[in-house]
PDB file of C-alpha atoms in Angstrom:
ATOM      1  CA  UNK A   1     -99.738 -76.584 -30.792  1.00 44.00           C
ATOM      2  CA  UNK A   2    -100.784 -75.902 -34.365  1.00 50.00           C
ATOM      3  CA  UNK A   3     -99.208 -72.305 -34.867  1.00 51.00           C
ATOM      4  CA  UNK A   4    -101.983 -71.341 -37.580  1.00 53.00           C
ATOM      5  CA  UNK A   5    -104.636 -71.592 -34.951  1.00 64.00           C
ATOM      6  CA  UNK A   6    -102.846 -69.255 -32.148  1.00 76.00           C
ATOM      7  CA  UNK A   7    -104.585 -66.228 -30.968  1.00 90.00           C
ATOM      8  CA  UNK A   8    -103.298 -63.047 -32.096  1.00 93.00           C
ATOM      9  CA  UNK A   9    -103.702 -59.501 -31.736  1.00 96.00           C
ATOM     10  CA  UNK A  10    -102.942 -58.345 -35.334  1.00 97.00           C
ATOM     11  CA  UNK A  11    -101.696 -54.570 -35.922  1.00 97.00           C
ATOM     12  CA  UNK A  12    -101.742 -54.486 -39.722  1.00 96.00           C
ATOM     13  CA  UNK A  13    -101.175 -51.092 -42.175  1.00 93.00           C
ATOM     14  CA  UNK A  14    -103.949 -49.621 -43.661  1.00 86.00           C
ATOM     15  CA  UNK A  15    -104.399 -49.874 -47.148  1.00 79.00           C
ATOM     16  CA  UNK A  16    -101.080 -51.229 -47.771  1.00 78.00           C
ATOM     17  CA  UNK A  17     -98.869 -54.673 -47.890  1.00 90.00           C
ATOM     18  CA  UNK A  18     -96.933 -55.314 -45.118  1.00 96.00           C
ATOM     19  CA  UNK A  19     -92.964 -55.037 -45.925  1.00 95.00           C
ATOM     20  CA  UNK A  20     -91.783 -55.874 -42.541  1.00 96.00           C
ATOM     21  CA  UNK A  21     -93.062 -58.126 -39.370  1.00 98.00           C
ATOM     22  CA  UNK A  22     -92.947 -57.801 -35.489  1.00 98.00           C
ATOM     23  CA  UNK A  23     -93.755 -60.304 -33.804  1.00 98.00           C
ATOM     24  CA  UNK A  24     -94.089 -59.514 -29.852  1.00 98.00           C
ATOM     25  CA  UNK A  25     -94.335 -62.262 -27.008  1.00 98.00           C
ATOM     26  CA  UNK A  26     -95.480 -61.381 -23.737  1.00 96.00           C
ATOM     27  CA  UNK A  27     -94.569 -62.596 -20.177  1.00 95.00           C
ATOM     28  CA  UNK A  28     -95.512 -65.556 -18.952  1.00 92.00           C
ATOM     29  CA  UNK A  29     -98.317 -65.446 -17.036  1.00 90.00           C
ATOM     30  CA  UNK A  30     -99.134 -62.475 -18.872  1.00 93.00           C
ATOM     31  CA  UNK A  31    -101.493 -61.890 -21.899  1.00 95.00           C
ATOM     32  CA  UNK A  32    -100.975 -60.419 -25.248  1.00 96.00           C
ATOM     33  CA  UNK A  33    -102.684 -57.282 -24.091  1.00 96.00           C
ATOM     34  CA  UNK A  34     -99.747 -56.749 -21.959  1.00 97.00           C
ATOM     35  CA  UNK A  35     -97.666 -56.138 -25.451  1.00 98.00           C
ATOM     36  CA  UNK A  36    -100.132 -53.531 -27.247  1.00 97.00           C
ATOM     37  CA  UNK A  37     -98.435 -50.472 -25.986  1.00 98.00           C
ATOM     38  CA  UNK A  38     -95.038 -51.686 -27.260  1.00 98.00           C
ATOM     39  CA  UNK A  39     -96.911 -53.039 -30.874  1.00 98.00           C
ATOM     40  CA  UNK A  40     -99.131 -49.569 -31.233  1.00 97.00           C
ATOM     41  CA  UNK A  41     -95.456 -47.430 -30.754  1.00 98.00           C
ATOM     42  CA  UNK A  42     -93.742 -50.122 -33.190  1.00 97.00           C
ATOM     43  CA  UNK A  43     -96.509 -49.265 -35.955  1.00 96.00           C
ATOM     44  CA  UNK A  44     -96.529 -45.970 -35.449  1.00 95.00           C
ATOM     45  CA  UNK A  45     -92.464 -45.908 -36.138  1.00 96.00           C
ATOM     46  CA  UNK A  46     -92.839 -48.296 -38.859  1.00 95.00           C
ATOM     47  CA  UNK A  47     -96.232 -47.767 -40.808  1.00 94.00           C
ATOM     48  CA  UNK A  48     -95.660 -50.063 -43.321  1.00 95.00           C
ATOM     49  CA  UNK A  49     -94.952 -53.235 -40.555  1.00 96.00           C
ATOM     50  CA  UNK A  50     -97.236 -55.961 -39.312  1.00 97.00           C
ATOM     51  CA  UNK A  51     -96.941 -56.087 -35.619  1.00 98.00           C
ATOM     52  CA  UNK A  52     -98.404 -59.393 -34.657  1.00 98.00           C
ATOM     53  CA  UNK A  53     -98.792 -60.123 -30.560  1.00 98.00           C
ATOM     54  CA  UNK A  54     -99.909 -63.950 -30.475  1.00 97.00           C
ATOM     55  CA  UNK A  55    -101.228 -65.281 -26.695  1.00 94.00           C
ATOM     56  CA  UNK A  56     -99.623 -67.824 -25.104  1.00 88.00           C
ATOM     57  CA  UNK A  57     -96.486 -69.158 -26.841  1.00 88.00           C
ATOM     58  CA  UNK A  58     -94.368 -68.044 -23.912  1.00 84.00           C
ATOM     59  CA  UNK A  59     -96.177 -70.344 -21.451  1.00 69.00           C
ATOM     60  CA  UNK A  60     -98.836 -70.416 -18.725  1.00 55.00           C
ATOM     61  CA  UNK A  61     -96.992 -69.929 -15.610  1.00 41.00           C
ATOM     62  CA  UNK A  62     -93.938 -67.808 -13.758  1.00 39.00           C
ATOM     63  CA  UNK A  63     -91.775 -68.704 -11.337  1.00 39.00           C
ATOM     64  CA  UNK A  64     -89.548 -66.468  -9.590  1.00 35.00           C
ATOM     65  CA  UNK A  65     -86.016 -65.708 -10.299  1.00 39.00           C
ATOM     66  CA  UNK A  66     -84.713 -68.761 -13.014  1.00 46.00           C
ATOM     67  CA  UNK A  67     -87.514 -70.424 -14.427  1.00 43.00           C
ATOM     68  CA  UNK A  68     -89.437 -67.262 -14.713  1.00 44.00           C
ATOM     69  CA  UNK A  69     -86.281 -65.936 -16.866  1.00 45.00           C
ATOM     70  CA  UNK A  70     -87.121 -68.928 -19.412  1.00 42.00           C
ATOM     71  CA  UNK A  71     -90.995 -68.873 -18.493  1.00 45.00           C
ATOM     72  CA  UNK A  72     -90.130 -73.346 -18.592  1.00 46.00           C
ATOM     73  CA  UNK A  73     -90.096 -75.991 -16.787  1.00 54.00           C
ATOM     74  CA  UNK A  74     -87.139 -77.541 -18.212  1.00 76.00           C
ATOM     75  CA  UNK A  75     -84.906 -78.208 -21.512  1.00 82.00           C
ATOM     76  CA  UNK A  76     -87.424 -80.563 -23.523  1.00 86.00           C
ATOM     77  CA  UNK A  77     -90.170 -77.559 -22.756  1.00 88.00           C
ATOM     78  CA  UNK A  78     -88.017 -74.893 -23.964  1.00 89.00           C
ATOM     79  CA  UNK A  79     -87.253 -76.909 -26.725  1.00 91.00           C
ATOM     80  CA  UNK A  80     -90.666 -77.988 -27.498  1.00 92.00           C
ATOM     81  CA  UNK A  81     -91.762 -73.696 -27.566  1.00 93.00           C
ATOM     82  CA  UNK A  82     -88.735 -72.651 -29.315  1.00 95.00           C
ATOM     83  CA  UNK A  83     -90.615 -74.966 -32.321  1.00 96.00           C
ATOM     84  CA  UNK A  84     -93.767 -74.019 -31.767  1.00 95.00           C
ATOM     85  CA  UNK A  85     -92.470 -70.089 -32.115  1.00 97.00           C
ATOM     86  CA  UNK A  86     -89.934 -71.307 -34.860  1.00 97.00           C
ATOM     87  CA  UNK A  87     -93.793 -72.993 -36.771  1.00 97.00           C
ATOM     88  CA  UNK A  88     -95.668 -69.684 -36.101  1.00 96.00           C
ATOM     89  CA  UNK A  89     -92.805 -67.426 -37.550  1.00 98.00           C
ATOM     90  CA  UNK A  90     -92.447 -68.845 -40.798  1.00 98.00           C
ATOM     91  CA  UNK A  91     -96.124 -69.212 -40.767  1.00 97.00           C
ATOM     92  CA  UNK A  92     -96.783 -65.209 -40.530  1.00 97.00           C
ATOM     93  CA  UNK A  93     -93.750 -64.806 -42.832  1.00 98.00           C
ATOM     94  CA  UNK A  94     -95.438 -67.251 -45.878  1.00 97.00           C
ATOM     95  CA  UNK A  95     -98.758 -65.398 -45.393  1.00 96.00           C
ATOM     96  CA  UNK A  96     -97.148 -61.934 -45.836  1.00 96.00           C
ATOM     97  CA  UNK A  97     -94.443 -62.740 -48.508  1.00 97.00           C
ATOM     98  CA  UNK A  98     -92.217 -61.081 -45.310  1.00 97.00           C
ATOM     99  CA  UNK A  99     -88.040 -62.053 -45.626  1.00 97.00           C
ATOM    100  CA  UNK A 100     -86.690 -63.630 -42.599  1.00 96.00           C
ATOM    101  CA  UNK A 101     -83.997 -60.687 -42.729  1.00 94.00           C
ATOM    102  CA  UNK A 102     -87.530 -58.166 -42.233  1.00 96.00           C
ATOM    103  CA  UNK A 103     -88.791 -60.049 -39.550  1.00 97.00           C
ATOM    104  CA  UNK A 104     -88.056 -59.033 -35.793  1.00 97.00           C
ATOM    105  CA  UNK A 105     -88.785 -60.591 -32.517  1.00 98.00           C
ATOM    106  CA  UNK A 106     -89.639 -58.631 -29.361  1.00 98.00           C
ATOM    107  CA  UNK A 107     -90.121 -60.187 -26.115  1.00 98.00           C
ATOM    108  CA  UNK A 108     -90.960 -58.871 -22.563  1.00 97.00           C
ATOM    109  CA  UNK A 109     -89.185 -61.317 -19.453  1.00 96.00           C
ATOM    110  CA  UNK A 110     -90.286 -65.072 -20.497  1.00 94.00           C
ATOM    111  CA  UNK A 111     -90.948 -63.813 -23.699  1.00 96.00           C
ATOM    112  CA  UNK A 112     -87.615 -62.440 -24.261  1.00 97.00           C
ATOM    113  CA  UNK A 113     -86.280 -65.284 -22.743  1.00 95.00           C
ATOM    114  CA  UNK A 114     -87.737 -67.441 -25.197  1.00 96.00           C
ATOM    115  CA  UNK A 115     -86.825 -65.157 -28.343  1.00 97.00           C
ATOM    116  CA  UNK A 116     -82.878 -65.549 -27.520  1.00 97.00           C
ATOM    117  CA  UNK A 117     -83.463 -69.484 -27.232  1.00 96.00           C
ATOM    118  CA  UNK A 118     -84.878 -69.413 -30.220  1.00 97.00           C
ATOM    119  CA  UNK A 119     -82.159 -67.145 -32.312  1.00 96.00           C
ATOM    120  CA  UNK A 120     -79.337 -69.689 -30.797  1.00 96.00           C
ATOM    121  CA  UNK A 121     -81.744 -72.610 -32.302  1.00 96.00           C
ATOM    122  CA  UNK A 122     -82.726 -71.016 -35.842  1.00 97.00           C
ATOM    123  CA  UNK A 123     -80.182 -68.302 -36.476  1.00 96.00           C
ATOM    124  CA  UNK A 124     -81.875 -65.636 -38.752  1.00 96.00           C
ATOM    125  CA  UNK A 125     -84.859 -67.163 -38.361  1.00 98.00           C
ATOM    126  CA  UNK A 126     -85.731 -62.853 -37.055  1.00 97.00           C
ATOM    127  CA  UNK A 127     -83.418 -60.458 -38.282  1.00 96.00           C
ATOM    128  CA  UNK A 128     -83.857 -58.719 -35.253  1.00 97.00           C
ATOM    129  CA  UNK A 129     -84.469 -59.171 -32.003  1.00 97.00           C
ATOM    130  CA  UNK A 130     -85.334 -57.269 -28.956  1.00 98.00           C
ATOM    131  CA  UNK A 131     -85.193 -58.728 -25.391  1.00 98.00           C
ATOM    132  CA  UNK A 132     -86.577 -56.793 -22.746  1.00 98.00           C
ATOM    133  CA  UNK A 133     -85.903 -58.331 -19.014  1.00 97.00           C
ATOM    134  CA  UNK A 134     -85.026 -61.485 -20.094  1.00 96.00           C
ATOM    135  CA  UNK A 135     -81.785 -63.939 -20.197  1.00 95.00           C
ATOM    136  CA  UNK A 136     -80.803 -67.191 -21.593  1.00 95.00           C
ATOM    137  CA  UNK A 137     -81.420 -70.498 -19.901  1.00 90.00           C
ATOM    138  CA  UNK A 138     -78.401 -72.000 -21.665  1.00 91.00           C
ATOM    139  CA  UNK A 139     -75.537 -69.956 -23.309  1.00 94.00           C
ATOM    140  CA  UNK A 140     -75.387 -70.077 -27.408  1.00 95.00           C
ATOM    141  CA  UNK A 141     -71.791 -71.984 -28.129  1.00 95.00           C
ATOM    142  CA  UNK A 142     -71.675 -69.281 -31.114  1.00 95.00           C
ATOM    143  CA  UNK A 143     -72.651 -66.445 -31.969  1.00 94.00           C
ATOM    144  CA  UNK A 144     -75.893 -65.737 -34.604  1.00 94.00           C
ATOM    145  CA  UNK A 145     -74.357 -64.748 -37.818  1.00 93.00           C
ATOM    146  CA  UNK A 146     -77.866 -63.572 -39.292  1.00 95.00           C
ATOM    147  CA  UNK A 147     -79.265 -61.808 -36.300  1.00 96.00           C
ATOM    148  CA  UNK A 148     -78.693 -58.572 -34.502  1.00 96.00           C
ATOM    149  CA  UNK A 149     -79.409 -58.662 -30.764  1.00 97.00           C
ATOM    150  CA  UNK A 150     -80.724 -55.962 -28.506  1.00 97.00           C
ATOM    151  CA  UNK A 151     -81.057 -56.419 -25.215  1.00 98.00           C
ATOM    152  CA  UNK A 152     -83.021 -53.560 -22.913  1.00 98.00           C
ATOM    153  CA  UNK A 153     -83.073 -53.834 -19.045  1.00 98.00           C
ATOM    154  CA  UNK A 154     -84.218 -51.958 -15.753  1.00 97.00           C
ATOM    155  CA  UNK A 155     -80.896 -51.863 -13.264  1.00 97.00           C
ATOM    156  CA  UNK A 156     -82.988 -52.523 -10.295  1.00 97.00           C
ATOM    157  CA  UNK A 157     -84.799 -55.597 -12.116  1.00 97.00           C
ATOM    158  CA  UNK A 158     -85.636 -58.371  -9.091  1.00 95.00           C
ATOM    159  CA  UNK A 159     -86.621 -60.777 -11.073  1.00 95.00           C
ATOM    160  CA  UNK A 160     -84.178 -61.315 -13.569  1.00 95.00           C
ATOM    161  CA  UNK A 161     -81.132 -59.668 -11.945  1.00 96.00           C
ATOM    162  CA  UNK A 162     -79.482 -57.109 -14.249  1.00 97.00           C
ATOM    163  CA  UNK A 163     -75.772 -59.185 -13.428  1.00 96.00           C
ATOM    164  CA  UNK A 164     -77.343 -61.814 -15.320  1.00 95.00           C
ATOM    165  CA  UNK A 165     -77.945 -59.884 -18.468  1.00 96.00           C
ATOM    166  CA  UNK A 166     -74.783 -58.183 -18.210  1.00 97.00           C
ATOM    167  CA  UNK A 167     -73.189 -61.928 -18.282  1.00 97.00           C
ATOM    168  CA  UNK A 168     -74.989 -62.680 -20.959  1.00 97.00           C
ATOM    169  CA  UNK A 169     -73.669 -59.392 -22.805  1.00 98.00           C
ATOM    170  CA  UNK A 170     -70.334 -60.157 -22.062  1.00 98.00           C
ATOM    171  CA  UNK A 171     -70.432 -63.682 -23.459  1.00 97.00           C
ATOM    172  CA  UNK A 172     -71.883 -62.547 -26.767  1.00 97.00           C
ATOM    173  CA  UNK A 173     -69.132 -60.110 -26.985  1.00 97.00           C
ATOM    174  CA  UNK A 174     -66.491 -62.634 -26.380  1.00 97.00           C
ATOM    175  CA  UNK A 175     -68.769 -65.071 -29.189  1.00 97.00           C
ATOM    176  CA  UNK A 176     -68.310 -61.613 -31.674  1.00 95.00           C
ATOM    177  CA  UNK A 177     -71.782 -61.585 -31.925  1.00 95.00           C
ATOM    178  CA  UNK A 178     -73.763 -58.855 -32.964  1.00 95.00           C
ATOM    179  CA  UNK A 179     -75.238 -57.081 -29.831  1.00 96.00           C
ATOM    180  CA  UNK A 180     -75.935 -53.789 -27.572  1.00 96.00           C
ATOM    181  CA  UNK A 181     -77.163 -53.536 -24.310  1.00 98.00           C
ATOM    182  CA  UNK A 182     -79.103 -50.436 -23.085  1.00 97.00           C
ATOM    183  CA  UNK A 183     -79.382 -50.223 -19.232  1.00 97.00           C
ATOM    184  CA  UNK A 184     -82.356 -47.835 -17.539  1.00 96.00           C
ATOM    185  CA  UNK A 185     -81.764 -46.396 -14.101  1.00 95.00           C
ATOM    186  CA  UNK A 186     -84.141 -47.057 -11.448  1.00 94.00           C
ATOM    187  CA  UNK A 187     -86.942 -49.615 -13.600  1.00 97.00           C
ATOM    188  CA  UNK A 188     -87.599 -52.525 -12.471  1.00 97.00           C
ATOM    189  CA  UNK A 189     -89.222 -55.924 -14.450  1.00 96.00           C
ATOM    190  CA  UNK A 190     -91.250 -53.886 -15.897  1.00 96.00           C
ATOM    191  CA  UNK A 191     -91.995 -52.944 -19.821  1.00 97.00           C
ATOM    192  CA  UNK A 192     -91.303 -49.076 -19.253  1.00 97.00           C
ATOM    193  CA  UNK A 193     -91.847 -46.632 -22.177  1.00 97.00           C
ATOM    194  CA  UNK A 194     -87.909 -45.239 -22.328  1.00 97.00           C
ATOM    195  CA  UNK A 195     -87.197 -49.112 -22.875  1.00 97.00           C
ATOM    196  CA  UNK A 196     -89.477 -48.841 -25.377  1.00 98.00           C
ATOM    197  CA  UNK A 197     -88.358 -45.526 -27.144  1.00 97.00           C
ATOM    198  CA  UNK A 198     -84.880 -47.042 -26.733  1.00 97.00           C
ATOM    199  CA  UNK A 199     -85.961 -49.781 -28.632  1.00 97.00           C
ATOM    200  CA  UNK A 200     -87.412 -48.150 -31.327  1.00 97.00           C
ATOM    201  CA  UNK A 201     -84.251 -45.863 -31.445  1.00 96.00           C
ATOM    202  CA  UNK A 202     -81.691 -48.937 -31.306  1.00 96.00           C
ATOM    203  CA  UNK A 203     -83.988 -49.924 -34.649  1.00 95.00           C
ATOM    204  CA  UNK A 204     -84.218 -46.896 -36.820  1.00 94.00           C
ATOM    205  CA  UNK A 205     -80.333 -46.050 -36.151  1.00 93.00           C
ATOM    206  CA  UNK A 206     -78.548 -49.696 -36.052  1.00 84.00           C
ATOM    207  CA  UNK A 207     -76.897 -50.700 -39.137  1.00 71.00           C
ATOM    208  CA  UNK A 208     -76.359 -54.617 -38.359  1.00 71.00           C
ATOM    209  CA  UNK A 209     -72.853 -55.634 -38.257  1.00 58.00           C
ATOM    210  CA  UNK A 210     -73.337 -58.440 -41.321  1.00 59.00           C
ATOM    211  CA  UNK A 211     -74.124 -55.705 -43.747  1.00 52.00           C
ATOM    212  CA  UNK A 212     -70.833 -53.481 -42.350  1.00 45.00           C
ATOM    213  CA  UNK A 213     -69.045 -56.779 -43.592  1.00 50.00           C
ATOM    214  CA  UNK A 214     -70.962 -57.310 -46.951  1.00 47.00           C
ATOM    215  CA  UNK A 215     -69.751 -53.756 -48.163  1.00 38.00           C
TER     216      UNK A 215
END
């Protein structure tokens, strides 16, 4: 996959150059369209952002329970779109003169999935990074010194059990990585707006941890 030629639903500021980037990844087996509401409330908090939703690089196809957590069939295809994601990143980020450290990666279920594969593979790659209803296929042997994690989830999520997450919380922790984990009662696998207000909340208010230890 040639990341330049990937569909995209661009949400760019008027009249202005971009100083940040989102990049949002929808479910597999989803569309881009499924991301809008998410990238309309992320330009609306952040007017001068880019909010790019491309269509596709998650995958075709979702299976229940594990695979549909990674949205894959396997290692060498989660390796294979961690790459192609990893291509159309710093592809976005040369056209908009955007810094890696401005960049940040949201992802609904295989999406998500997909984001946190790709911070253990290209740490700081995003700055950020948001993972709603996801989980890793394979736990990161350390934690991401260059990006801060957020991961939002539904408690009664069937499809990507919220035990899971929690495990994955508690590894990071025990990595010292640089993480928070916002639960909502009674949601589901499901992109639900307090997720999303969360989200935008857990941006505009989170000081990352590596600038705490630059000072």
């Amino acid at each position: 996959m040639n990341p330049t030629d990937t569909e995209t639903i661009e949400l760019l500021p008027a009249g202005a150059t971009p100083r940040q980037l989102f990049v949002l990844l929808h479910d597999a087996g989803g569309s881009a369209a499924d991301m809008l509401e998410l990238g309309n409330l992320l330009g609306g908090a952040f007017p001068e952002a880019a909010v790019l939703i491309p269509e596709g690089l998650t995958g075709p196809h979702a299976d229940a329970a594990g695979a549909a957590a990674a949205g894959l069939d396997d290692a060498a295809a989660l390796a294979a779109r961690v790459e192609a994601l990893a291509g159309y990143l710093r592809a976005q980020q040369q056209r908009f003169e955007i810094l890696q450290s401005d960049t940040a990666l949201a992802g609904f279920g295989a999406g998500a999935s997909l984001a946190l594969a790709l911070s253990d593979a290209h740490d700081g790659l995003a700055g950020r990074l948001l993972s709603f209803g996801g989980g890793y296929q394979v736990w990161p042997a350390r934690a991401p010194a260059l990006t801060t994690l957020h991961l939002l989830h539904g408690q009664d999520d069937a499809v990507v059990p919220l035990a899971r997450t929690r495990s994955d919380f508690d590894h990071l922790m025990e990595l010292g990585a640089d993480a928070t984990l916002d639960v909502a009662r009674s949601l589901g696998h499901e992109l639900h707006p307090a997720l999303m207000d969360q989200a935008v909340t857990r941006l505009q208010t989170c000081v990352p941890l590596r600038a705490w230890k630059a000072v």
